[in-house]
Coordinates of C-alpha atoms in Angstrom, one line a residue:
M207 CA 52.7 100.0 75.5
T208 CA 52.9 96.4 76.6
R209 CA 56.0 94.5 77.5
E210 CA 55.7 92.6 74.2
E211 CA 55.4 95.9 72.2
F212 CA 58.3 97.4 74.1
C213 CA 60.6 94.4 73.4
S214 CA 59.6 94.3 69.8
R215 CA 60.3 98.0 69.3
L216 CA 63.7 97.7 70.9
G217 CA 64.6 94.3 69.4
I218 CA 65.2 92.7 72.7
R219 CA 64.0 89.5 74.4
S220 CA 61.6 89.5 77.4
A221 CA 64.5 88.0 79.4
T222 CA 66.5 91.1 78.6
L223 CA 63.7 93.4 79.8
Q224 CA 63.5 91.3 83.0
L225 CA 67.2 91.8 83.6
W226 CA 66.9 95.5 83.1
T227 CA 64.1 95.7 85.6
S228 CA 65.9 93.5 88.1
E229 CA 68.9 95.8 87.8
G230 CA 66.6 98.8 88.4
W231 CA 67.4 100.4 85.1
L232 CA 63.7 100.4 84.2
L233 CA 60.9 100.7 86.7
L234 CA 57.6 99.1 85.8
D235 CA 54.3 100.1 87.3
D236 CA 53.1 96.6 88.0
T237 CA 54.1 93.4 89.7
G238 CA 55.5 91.7 86.5
S239 CA 52.3 91.0 84.6
S240 CA 52.5 91.0 80.8
S241 CA 50.1 94.0 80.7
A242 CA 52.7 96.4 82.1
S243 CA 52.3 99.9 80.8
L244 CA 55.6 101.2 79.5
S245 CA 55.9 104.7 78.2
E246 CA 57.8 106.5 75.4
I247 CA 60.2 107.7 78.2
D248 CA 60.8 104.0 79.1
L249 CA 61.5 103.3 75.4
A250 CA 64.0 106.1 75.2
R251 CA 65.8 104.8 78.3
G252 CA 65.8 101.4 76.8
Q253 CA 67.3 102.7 73.6
L254 CA 70.0 104.4 75.7
I255 CA 70.7 101.1 77.5
R256 CA 71.0 99.3 74.2
H257 CA 73.3 102.0 72.8
L258 CA 75.5 102.0 75.8
G259 CA 76.0 98.2 75.7
D260 CA 75.8 97.4 72.0
E261 CA 77.5 100.5 70.4
F262 CA 79.8 101.7 73.2
G263 CA 80.6 98.4 74.8
V264 CA 79.8 99.5 78.3
N265 CA 79.4 96.6 80.7
A266 CA 76.4 96.1 83.1
E267 CA 78.1 97.8 86.0
G268 CA 79.0 100.8 83.9
I269 CA 75.5 101.1 82.5
G270 CA 74.1 101.2 86.0
I271 CA 76.6 103.9 87.0
I272 CA 75.8 106.0 83.9
L273 CA 72.0 105.7 84.5
D274 CA 72.4 106.6 88.1
L275 CA 74.5 109.7 87.2
L276 CA 71.9 110.7 84.6
D277 CA 69.1 110.3 87.1
Q278 CA 71.0 112.5 89.6
V279 CA 71.6 115.2 87.0
H280 CA 67.9 115.2 86.1
G281 CA 67.0 115.4 89.8
L282 CA 69.4 118.3 90.3
R283 CA 68.0 120.1 87.3
S284 CA 64.5 119.8 88.8
V285 CA 65.7 121.1 92.2
L286 CA 67.5 124.0 90.5
R287 CA 64.4 124.9 88.5
E288 CA 62.4 125.0 91.7
V289 CA 64.9 127.2 93.5
L290 CA 65.1 129.6 90.5
Q291 CA 61.3 129.8 90.4
S292 CA 61.1 130.4 94.1
S293 CA 63.7 133.1 93.9
A294 CA 62.0 134.8 91.1
A295 CA 58.7 134.7 93.0
R296 CA 60.4 136.4 96.0
E297 CA 61.8 139.1 93.8
E298 CA 58.4 139.9 92.4
R299 CA 57.1 140.6 95.9

């Protein structure tokens, strides 16, 4: 989806999206053009950011920390999955 569609679906201004990308909360696959391709995963992350700030009152620093922790958990789960698959493959030999 484009930046405009993304902002419309989340109910945010383009300046808010720019803030989120400058904070590193969302990573875009372009250099800032309006034709950026944002995914449904980006939309879900945007919804999380909005919920954290709007509904839970988390400040910008807290949102950054929460997102970093979630990214770490996701990364660790991926590593664990690989280790378990590797271990299972060795046991089959």
